[in-house]
mmCIF file of C-alpha atoms in Angstrom:
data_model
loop_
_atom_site.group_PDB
_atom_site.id
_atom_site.type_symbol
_atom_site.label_atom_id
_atom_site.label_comp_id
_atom_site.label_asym_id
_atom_site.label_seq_id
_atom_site.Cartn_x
_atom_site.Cartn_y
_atom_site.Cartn_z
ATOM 1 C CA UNK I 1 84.386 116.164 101.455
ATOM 2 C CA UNK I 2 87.103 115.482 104.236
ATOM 3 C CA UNK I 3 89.498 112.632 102.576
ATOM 4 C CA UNK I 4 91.139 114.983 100.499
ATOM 5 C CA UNK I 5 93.527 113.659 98.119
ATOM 6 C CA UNK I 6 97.097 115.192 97.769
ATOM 7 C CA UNK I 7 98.695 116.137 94.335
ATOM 8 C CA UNK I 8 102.251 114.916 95.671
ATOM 9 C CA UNK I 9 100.708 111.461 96.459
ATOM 10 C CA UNK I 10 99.438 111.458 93.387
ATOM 11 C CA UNK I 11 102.370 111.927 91.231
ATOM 12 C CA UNK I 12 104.477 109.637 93.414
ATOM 13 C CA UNK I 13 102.244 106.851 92.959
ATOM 14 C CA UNK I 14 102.216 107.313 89.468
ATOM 15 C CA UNK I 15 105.807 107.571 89.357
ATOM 16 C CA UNK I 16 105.361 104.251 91.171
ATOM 17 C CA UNK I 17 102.994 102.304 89.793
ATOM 18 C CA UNK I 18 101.430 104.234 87.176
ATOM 19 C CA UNK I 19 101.600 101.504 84.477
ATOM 20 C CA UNK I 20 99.448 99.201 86.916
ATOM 21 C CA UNK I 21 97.055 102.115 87.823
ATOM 22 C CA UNK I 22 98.221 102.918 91.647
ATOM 23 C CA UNK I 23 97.189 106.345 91.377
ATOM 24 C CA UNK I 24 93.464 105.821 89.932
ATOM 25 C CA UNK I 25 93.232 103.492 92.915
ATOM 26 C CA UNK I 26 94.321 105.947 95.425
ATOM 27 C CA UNK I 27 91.718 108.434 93.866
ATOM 28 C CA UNK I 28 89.255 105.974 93.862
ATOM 29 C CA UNK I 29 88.952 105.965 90.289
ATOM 30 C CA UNK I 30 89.096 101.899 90.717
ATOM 31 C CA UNK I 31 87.704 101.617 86.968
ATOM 32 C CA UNK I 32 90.013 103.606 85.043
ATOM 33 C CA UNK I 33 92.889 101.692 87.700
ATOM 34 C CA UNK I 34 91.421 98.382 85.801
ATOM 35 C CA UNK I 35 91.833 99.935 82.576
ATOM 36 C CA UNK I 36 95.290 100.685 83.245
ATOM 37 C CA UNK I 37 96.303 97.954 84.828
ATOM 38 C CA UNK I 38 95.179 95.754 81.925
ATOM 39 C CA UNK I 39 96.117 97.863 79.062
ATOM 40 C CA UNK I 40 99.923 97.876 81.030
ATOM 41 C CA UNK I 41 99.036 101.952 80.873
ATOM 42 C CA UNK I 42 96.479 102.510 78.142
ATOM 43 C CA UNK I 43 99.123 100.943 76.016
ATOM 44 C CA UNK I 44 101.703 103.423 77.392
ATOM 45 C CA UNK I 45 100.663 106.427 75.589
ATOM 46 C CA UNK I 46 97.645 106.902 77.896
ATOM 47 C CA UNK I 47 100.052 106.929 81.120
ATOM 48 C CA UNK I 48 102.205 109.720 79.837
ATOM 49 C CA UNK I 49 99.965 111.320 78.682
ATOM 50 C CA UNK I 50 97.772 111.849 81.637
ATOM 51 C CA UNK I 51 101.195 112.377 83.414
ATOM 52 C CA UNK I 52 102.222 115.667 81.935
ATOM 53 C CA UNK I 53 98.260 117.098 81.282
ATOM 54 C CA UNK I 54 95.382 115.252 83.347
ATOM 55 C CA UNK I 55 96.883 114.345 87.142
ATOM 56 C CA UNK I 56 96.121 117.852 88.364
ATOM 57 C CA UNK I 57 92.564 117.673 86.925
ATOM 58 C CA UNK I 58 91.809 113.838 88.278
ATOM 59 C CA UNK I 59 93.105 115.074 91.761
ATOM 60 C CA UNK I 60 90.715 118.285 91.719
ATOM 61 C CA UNK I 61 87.821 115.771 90.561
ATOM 62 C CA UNK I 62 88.481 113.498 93.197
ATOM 63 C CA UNK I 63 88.746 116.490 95.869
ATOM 64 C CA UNK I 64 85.217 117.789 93.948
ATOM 65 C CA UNK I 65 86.505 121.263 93.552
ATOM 66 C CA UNK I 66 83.531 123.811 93.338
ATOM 67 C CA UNK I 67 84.697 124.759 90.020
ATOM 68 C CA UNK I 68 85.317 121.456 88.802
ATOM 69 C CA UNK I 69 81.812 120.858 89.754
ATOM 70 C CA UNK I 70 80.263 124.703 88.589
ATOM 71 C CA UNK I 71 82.200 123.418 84.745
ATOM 72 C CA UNK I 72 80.431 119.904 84.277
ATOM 73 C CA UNK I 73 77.402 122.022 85.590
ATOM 74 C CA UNK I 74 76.868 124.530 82.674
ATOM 75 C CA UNK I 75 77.961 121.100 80.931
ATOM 76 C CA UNK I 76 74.769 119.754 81.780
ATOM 77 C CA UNK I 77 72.976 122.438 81.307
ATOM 78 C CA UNK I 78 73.944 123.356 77.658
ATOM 79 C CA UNK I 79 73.780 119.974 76.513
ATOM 80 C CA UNK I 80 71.514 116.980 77.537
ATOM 81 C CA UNK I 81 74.278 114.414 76.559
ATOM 82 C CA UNK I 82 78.106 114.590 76.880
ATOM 83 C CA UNK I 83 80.034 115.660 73.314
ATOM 84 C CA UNK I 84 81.383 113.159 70.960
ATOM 85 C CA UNK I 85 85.118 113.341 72.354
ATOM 86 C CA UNK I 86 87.199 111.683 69.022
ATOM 87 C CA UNK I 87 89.909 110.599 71.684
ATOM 88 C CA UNK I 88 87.865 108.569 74.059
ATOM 89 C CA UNK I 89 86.151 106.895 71.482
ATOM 90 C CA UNK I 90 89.402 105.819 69.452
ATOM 91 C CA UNK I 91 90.342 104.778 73.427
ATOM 92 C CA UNK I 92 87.248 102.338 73.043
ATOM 93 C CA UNK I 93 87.572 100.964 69.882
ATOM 94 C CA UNK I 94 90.715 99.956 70.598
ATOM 95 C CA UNK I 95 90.604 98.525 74.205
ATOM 96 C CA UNK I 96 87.619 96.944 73.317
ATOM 97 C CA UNK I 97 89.436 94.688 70.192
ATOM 98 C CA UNK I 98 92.138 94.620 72.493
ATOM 99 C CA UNK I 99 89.526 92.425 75.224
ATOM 100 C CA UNK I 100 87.987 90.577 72.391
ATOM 101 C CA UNK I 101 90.988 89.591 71.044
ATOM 102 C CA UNK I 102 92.584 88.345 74.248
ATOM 103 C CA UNK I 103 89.272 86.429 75.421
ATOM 104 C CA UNK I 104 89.149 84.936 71.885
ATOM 105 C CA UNK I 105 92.408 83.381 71.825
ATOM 106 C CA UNK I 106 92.333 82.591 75.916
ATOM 107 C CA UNK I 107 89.796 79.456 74.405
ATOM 108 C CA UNK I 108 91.643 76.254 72.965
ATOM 109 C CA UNK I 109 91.600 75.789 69.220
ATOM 110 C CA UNK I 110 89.439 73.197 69.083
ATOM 111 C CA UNK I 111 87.423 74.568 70.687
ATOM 112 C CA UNK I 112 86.821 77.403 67.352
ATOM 113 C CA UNK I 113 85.692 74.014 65.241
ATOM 114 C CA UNK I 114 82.682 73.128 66.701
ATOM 115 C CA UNK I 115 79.781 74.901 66.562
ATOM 116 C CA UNK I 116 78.658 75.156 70.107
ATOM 117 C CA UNK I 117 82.030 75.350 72.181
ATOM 118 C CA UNK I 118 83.059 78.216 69.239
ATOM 119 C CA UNK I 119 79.461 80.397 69.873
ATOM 120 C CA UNK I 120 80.370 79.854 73.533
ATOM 121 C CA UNK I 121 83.915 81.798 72.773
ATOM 122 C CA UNK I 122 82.634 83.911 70.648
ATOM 123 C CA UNK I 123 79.812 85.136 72.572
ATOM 124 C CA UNK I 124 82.501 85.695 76.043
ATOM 125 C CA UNK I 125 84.493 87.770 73.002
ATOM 126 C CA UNK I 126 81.189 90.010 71.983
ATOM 127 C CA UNK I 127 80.861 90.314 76.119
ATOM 128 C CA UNK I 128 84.818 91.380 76.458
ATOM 129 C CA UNK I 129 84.539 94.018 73.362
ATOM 130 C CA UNK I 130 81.371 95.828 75.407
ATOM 131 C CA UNK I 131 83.141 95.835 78.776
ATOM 132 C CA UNK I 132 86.229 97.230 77.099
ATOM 133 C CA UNK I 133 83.693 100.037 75.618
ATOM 134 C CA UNK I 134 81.250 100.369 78.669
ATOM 135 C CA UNK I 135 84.588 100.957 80.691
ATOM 136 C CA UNK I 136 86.183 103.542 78.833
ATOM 137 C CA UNK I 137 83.099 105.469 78.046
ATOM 138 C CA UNK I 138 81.783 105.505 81.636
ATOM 139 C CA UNK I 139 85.335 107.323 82.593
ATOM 140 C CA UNK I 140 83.920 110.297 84.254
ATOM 141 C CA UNK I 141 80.791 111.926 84.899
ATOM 142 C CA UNK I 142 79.197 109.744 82.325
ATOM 143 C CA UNK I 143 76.528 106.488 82.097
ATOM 144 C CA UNK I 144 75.175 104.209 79.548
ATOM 145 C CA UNK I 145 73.201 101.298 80.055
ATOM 146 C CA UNK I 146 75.443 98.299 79.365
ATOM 147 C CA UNK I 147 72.242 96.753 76.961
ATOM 148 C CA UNK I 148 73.381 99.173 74.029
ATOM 149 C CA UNK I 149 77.047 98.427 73.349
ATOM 150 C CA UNK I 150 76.544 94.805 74.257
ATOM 151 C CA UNK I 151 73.943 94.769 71.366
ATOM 152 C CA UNK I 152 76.319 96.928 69.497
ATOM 153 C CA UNK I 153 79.142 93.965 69.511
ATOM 154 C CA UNK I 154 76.731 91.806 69.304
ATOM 155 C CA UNK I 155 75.907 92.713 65.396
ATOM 156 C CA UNK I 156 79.233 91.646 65.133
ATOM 157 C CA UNK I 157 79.553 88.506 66.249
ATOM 158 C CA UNK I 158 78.895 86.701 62.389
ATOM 159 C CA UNK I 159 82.282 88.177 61.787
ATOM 160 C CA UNK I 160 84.016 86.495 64.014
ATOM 161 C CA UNK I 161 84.713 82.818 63.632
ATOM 162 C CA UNK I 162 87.614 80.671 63.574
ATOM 163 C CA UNK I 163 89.373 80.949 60.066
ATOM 164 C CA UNK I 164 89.579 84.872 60.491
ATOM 165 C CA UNK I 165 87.902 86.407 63.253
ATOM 166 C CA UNK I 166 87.690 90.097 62.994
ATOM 167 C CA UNK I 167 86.832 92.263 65.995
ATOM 168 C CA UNK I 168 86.896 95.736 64.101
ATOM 169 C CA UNK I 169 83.367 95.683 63.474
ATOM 170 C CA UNK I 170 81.804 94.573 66.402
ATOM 171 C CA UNK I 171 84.266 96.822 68.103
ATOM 172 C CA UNK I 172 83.215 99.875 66.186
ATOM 173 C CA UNK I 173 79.208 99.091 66.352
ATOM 174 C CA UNK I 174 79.657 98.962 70.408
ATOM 175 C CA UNK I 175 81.044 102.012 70.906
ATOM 176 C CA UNK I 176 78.720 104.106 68.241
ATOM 177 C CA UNK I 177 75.672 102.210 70.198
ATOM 178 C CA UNK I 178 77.686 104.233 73.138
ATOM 179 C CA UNK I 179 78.211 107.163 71.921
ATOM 180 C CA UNK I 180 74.368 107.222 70.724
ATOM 181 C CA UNK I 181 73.334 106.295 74.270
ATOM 182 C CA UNK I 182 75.234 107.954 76.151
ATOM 183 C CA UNK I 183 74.255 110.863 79.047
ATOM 184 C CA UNK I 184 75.331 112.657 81.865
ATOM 185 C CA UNK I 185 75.921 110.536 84.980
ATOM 186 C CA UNK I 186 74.042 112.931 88.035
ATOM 187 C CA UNK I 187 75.261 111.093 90.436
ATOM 188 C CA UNK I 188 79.040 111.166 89.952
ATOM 189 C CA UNK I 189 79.733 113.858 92.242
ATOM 190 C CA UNK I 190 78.411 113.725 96.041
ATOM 191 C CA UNK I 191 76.213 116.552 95.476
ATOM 192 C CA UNK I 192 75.319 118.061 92.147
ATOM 193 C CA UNK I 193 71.870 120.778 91.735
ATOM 194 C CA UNK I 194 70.967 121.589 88.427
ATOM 195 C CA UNK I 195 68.135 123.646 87.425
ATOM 196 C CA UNK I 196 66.796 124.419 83.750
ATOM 197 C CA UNK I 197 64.966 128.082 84.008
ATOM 198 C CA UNK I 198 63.483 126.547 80.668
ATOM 199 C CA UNK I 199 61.701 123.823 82.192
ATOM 200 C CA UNK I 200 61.421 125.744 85.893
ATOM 201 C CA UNK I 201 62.936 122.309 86.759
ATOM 202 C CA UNK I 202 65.293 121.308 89.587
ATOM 203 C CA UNK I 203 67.136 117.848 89.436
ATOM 204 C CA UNK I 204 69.347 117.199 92.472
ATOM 205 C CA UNK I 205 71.505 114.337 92.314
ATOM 206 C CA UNK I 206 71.390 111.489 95.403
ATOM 207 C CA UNK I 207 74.903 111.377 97.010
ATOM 208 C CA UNK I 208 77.200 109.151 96.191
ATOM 209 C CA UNK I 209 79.163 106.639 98.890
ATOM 210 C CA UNK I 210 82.376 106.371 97.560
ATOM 211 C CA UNK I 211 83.170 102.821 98.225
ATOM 212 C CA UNK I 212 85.873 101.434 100.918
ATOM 213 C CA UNK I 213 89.463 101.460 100.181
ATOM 214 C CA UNK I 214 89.751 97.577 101.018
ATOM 215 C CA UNK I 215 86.788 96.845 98.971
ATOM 216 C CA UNK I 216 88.017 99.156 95.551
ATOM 217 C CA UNK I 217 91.429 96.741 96.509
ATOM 218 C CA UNK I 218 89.428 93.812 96.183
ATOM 219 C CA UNK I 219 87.249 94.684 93.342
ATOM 220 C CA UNK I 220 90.436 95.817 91.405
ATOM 221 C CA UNK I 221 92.355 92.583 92.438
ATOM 222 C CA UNK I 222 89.639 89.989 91.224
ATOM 223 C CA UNK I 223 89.653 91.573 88.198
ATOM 224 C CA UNK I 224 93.262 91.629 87.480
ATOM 225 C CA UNK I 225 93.280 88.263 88.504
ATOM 226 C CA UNK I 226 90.316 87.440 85.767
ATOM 227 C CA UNK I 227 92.326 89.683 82.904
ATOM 228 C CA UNK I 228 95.693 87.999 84.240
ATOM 229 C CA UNK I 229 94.271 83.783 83.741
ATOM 230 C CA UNK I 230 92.389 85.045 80.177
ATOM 231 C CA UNK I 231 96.034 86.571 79.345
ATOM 232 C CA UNK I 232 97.664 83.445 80.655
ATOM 233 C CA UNK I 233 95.844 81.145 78.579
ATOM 234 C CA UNK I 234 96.025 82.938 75.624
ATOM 235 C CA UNK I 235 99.429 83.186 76.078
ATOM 236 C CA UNK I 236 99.793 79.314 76.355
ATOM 237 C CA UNK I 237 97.386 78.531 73.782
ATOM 238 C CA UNK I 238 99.124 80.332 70.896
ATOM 239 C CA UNK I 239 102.694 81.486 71.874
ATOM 240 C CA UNK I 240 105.031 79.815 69.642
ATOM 241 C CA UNK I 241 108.956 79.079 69.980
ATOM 242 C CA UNK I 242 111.287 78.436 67.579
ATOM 243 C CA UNK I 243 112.993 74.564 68.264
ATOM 244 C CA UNK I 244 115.388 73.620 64.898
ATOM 245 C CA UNK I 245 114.021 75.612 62.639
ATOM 246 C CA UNK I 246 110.687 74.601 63.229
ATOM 247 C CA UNK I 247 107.940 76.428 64.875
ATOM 248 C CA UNK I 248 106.057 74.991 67.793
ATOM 249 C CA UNK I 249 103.767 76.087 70.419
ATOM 250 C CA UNK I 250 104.706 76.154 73.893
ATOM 251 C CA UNK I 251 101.345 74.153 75.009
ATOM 252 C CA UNK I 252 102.970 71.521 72.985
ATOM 253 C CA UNK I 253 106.327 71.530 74.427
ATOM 254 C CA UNK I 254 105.073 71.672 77.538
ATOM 255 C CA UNK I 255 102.394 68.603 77.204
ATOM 256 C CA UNK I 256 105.360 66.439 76.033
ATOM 257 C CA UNK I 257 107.425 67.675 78.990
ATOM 258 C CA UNK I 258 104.534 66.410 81.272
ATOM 259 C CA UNK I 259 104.597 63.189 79.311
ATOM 260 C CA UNK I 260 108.423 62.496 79.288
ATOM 261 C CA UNK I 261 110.138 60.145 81.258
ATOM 262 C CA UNK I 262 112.872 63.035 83.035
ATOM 263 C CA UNK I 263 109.300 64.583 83.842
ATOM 264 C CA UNK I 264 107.414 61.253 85.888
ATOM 265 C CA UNK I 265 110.750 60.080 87.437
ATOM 266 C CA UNK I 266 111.448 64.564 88.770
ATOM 267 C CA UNK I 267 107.678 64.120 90.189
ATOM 268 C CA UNK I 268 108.138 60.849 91.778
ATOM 269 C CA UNK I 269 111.163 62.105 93.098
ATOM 270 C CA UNK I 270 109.661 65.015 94.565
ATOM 271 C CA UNK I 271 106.541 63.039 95.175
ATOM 272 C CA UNK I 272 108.667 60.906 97.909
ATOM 273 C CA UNK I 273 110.722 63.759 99.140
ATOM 274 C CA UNK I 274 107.049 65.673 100.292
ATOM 275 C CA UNK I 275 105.354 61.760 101.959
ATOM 276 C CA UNK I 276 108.916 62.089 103.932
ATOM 277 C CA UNK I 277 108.306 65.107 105.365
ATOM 278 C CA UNK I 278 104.980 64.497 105.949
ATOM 279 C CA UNK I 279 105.987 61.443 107.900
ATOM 280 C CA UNK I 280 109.006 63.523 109.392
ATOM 281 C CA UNK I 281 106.127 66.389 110.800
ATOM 282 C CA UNK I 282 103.795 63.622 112.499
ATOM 283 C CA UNK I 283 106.682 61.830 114.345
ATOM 284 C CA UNK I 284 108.732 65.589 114.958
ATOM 285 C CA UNK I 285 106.220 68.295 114.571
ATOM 286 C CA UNK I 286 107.425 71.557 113.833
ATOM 287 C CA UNK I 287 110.417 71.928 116.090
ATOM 288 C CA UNK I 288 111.991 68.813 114.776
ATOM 289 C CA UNK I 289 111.827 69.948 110.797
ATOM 290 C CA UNK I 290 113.181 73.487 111.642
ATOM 291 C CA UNK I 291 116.159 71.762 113.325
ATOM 292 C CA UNK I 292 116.032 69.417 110.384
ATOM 293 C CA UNK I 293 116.260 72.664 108.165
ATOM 294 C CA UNK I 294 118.454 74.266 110.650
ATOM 295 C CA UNK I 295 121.043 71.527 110.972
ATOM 296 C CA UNK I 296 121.216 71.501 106.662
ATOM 297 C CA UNK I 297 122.056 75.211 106.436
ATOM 298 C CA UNK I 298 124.485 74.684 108.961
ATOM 299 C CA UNK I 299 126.775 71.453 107.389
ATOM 300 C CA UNK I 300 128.753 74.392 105.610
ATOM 301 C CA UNK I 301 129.498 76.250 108.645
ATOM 302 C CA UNK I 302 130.325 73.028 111.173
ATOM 303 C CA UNK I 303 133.041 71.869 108.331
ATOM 304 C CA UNK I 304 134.331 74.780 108.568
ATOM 305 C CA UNK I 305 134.856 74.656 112.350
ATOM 306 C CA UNK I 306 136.117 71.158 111.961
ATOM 307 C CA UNK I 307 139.191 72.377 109.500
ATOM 308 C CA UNK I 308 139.855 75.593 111.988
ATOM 309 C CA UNK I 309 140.550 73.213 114.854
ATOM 310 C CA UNK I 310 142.408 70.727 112.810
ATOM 311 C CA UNK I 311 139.879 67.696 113.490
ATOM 312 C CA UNK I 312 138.039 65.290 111.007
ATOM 313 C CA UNK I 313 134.808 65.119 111.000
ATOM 314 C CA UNK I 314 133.831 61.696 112.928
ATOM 315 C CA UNK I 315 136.079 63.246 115.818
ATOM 316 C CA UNK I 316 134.916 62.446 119.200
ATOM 317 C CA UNK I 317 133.361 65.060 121.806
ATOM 318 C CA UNK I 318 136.421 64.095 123.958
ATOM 319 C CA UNK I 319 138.843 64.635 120.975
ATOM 320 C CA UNK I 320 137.135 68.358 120.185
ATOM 321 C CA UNK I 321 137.391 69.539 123.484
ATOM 322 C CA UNK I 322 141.061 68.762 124.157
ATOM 323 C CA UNK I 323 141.679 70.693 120.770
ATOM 324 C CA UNK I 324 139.987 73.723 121.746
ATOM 325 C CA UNK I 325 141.741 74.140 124.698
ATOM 326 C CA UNK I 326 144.984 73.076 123.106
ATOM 327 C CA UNK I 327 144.524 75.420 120.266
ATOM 328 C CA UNK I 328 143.265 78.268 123.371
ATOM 329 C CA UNK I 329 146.493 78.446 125.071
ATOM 330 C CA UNK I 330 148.338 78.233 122.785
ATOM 331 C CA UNK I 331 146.869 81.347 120.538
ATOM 332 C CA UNK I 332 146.013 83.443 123.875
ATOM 333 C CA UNK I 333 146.865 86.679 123.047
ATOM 334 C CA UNK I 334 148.389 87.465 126.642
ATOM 335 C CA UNK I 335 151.215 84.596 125.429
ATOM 336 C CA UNK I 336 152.331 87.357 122.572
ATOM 337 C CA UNK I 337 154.489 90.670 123.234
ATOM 338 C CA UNK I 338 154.899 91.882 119.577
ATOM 339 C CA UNK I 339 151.903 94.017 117.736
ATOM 340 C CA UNK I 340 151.516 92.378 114.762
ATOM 341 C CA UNK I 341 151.587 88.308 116.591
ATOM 342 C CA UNK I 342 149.204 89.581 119.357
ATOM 343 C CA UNK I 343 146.934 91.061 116.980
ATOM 344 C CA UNK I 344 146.971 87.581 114.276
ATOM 345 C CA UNK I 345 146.979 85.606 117.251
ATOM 346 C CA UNK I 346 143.878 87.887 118.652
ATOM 347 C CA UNK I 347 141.979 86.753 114.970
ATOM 348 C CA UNK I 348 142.874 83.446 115.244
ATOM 349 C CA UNK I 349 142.120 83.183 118.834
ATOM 350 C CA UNK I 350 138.693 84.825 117.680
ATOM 351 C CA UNK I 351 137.801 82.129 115.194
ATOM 352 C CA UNK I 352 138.914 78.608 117.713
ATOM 353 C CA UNK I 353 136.028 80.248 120.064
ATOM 354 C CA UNK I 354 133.934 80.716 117.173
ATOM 355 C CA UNK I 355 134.469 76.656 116.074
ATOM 356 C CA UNK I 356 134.001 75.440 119.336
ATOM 357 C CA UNK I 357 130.996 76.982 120.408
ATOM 358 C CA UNK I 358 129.517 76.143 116.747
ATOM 359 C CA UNK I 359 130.927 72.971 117.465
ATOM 360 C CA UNK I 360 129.517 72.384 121.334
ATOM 361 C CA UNK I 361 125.902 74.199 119.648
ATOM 362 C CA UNK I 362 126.025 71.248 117.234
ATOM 363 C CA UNK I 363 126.442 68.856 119.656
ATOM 364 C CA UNK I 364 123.380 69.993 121.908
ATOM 365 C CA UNK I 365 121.142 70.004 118.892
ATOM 366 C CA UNK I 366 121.768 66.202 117.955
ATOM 367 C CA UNK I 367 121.074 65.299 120.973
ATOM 368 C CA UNK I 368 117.851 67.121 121.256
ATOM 369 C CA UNK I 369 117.075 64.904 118.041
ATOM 370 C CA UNK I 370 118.324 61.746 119.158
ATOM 371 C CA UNK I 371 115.811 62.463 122.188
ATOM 372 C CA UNK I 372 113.195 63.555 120.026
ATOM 373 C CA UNK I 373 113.445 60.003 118.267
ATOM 374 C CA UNK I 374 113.790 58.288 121.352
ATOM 375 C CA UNK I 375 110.888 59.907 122.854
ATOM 376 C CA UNK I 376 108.749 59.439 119.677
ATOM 377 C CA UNK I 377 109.813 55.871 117.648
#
């Protein structure tokens, strides 16, 4: 294997983004990066965990060390399934409630009081709970066939309905139907030979194709976008804030916002404001709204220039330009012997240039507009 992965990377993207899974990513462990990601760090525990004990080991995995492959080779050997690891599996049951729970409440409630709309939530909660499990157990050199802990959750789903769903169950069915099902995944390392004298069998596994960079980015960003809206929406259907005493959801506050006078008049507002500048682009283009944009950003500076050479601002171009070279002579430096006078008279000096160039600037970029306009009525 050439693309060897560095230790130091490692730790530094954990250090970086640990919490959001950089470092699975960058070892192309783009599942458990999912799982981190959307468990904000296996719940926290998992990140510093893995921190202090498991980033060596994930690197040397990812690297496929000849020991690391000779160990989960007398694995396979001695046993025809991986061992019932008490860790992972509390891992599963609770990631898996932790899905369920999160695509359960993503639904709106009324949508939990009628029969068909709340078998349609609860059966996308059943499918959460066995892609929590599925992705937690198939950490590793192990495989299951998705069937069993969906069917798992699925003796489960009676249990949850809308007056008091409970995931426990269903959670704790799919990952036993795991656990039962589960075996060694041959394929996990590019090239694994293992042969049972017993038997006089060889079993060779095909080589894997560890999968672009760009496309573990993508795979990992669609699904932290799908986690992200399900979060989102659960998030607005049941977060509650308190308003006088009284509590009230936030999808409530919000619809009467949307309804509320302040609300229609803010979008007509801004409705007007964006068909202006639509009609300002077709007659200007681009050029004209950056010196539109230009010009605004600038009102604070011009003013200033204005009260530096002592002038209002409707003075005339006439008017500006006898101040400046008023104000020029009579701060020149070379006029002033003494230190301290040449030197205030060298700042002021400074900041009259400063005004009138701003000033002339100004005056070339209105008349770029006015012949804009005049060019395009």
């Amino acid at each position: 294997m050439t693309d060897k992965k560095s230790v130091i990377l490692t730790y530094l993207f954990s250090l970086i983004g640990g919490l959001f899974g950089l470092h699975h990513l960058y070892l192309g462990r783009t599942q458990h990066a999912i799982l981190w990601c959307t468990t904000f760090g296996g719940f926290g525990l998992g990140f510093f965990y893995e921190f202090f004990f498991l980033i060596n080991h994930y690197v040397h995995e990812a690297n496929e060390d000849q020991y690391i492959i000779d160990k989960y080779k007398l694995k396979m050997i001695q046993r025809k399934s991986p061992s019932f690891e008490i860790f992972r599996f509390c891992g599963q049951f609770i990631i898996s409630i932790f899905y369920g729970f999160i695509t359960f409440y993503a639904f709106p409630d009324t949508w939990h009081v009628q029969p068909l709309l709340s078998l349609f939530s609860g059966s996308c909660s059943i499918l959460a709970i066995a892609i929590g499990t599925q992705m937690v157990g198939t950490v590793g050199p192990r495989q299951c066939s998705f069937l069993w802990p969906f069917l798992g959750a699925l003796l489960g789903l009676p249990f949850i309905n809308a007056s008091s769903p409970s995931f426990n169950l269903s959670a704790f069915l799919c990952s036993l139907f795991f656990e039962w099902k589960v075996e060694w995944n041959p394929t996990y390392f590019s090239e694994l030979t293992i042969t049972k004298s017993k038997e006089s069998q060889c079993l060779k596994s095909t080589k894997r194709k560890r999968r672009h960079f760009i496309r573990r980015c993508l795979s990992y960003g669609f699904c932290i976008m799908l986690f992200s809206a399900l979060f989102t929406s659960a998030l607005y259907q049941n977060l509650q804030v308190d308003i006088k005493g009284q509590r009230v959801k936030v999808k409530d506050v919000l619809n009467d916002f949307f309804k509320s006078q302040e609300f229609i008049l803010l979008y007509q507002q801004l409705f007007n404001i964006l068909r202006q500048l639509w009609i300002f682009y077709l007659r200007y283009g681009v050029k004209g709204i950056w010196t539109q944009i230009w010009m605004a950003f600038d009102s604070e500076n011009e003013k200033q220039a204005y009260e530096t050479l002592n002038l209002h601002y409707d003075a005339s171009q006439k008017q500006i330009e006898y101040q400046c070279r008023t104000l020029s002579r009579q701060w020149h430096p070379d006029r002033h012997r003494d230190v301290k006078e040449k030197q205030k008279a060298e700042n002021i000096f400074m900041n009259i240039q400063q005004a009138c160039d701003r000033l002339s600037n100004e005056r070339k970029r209105r008349q770029l507009l006015n012949t804009q306009k005049r060019e395009n009525p």
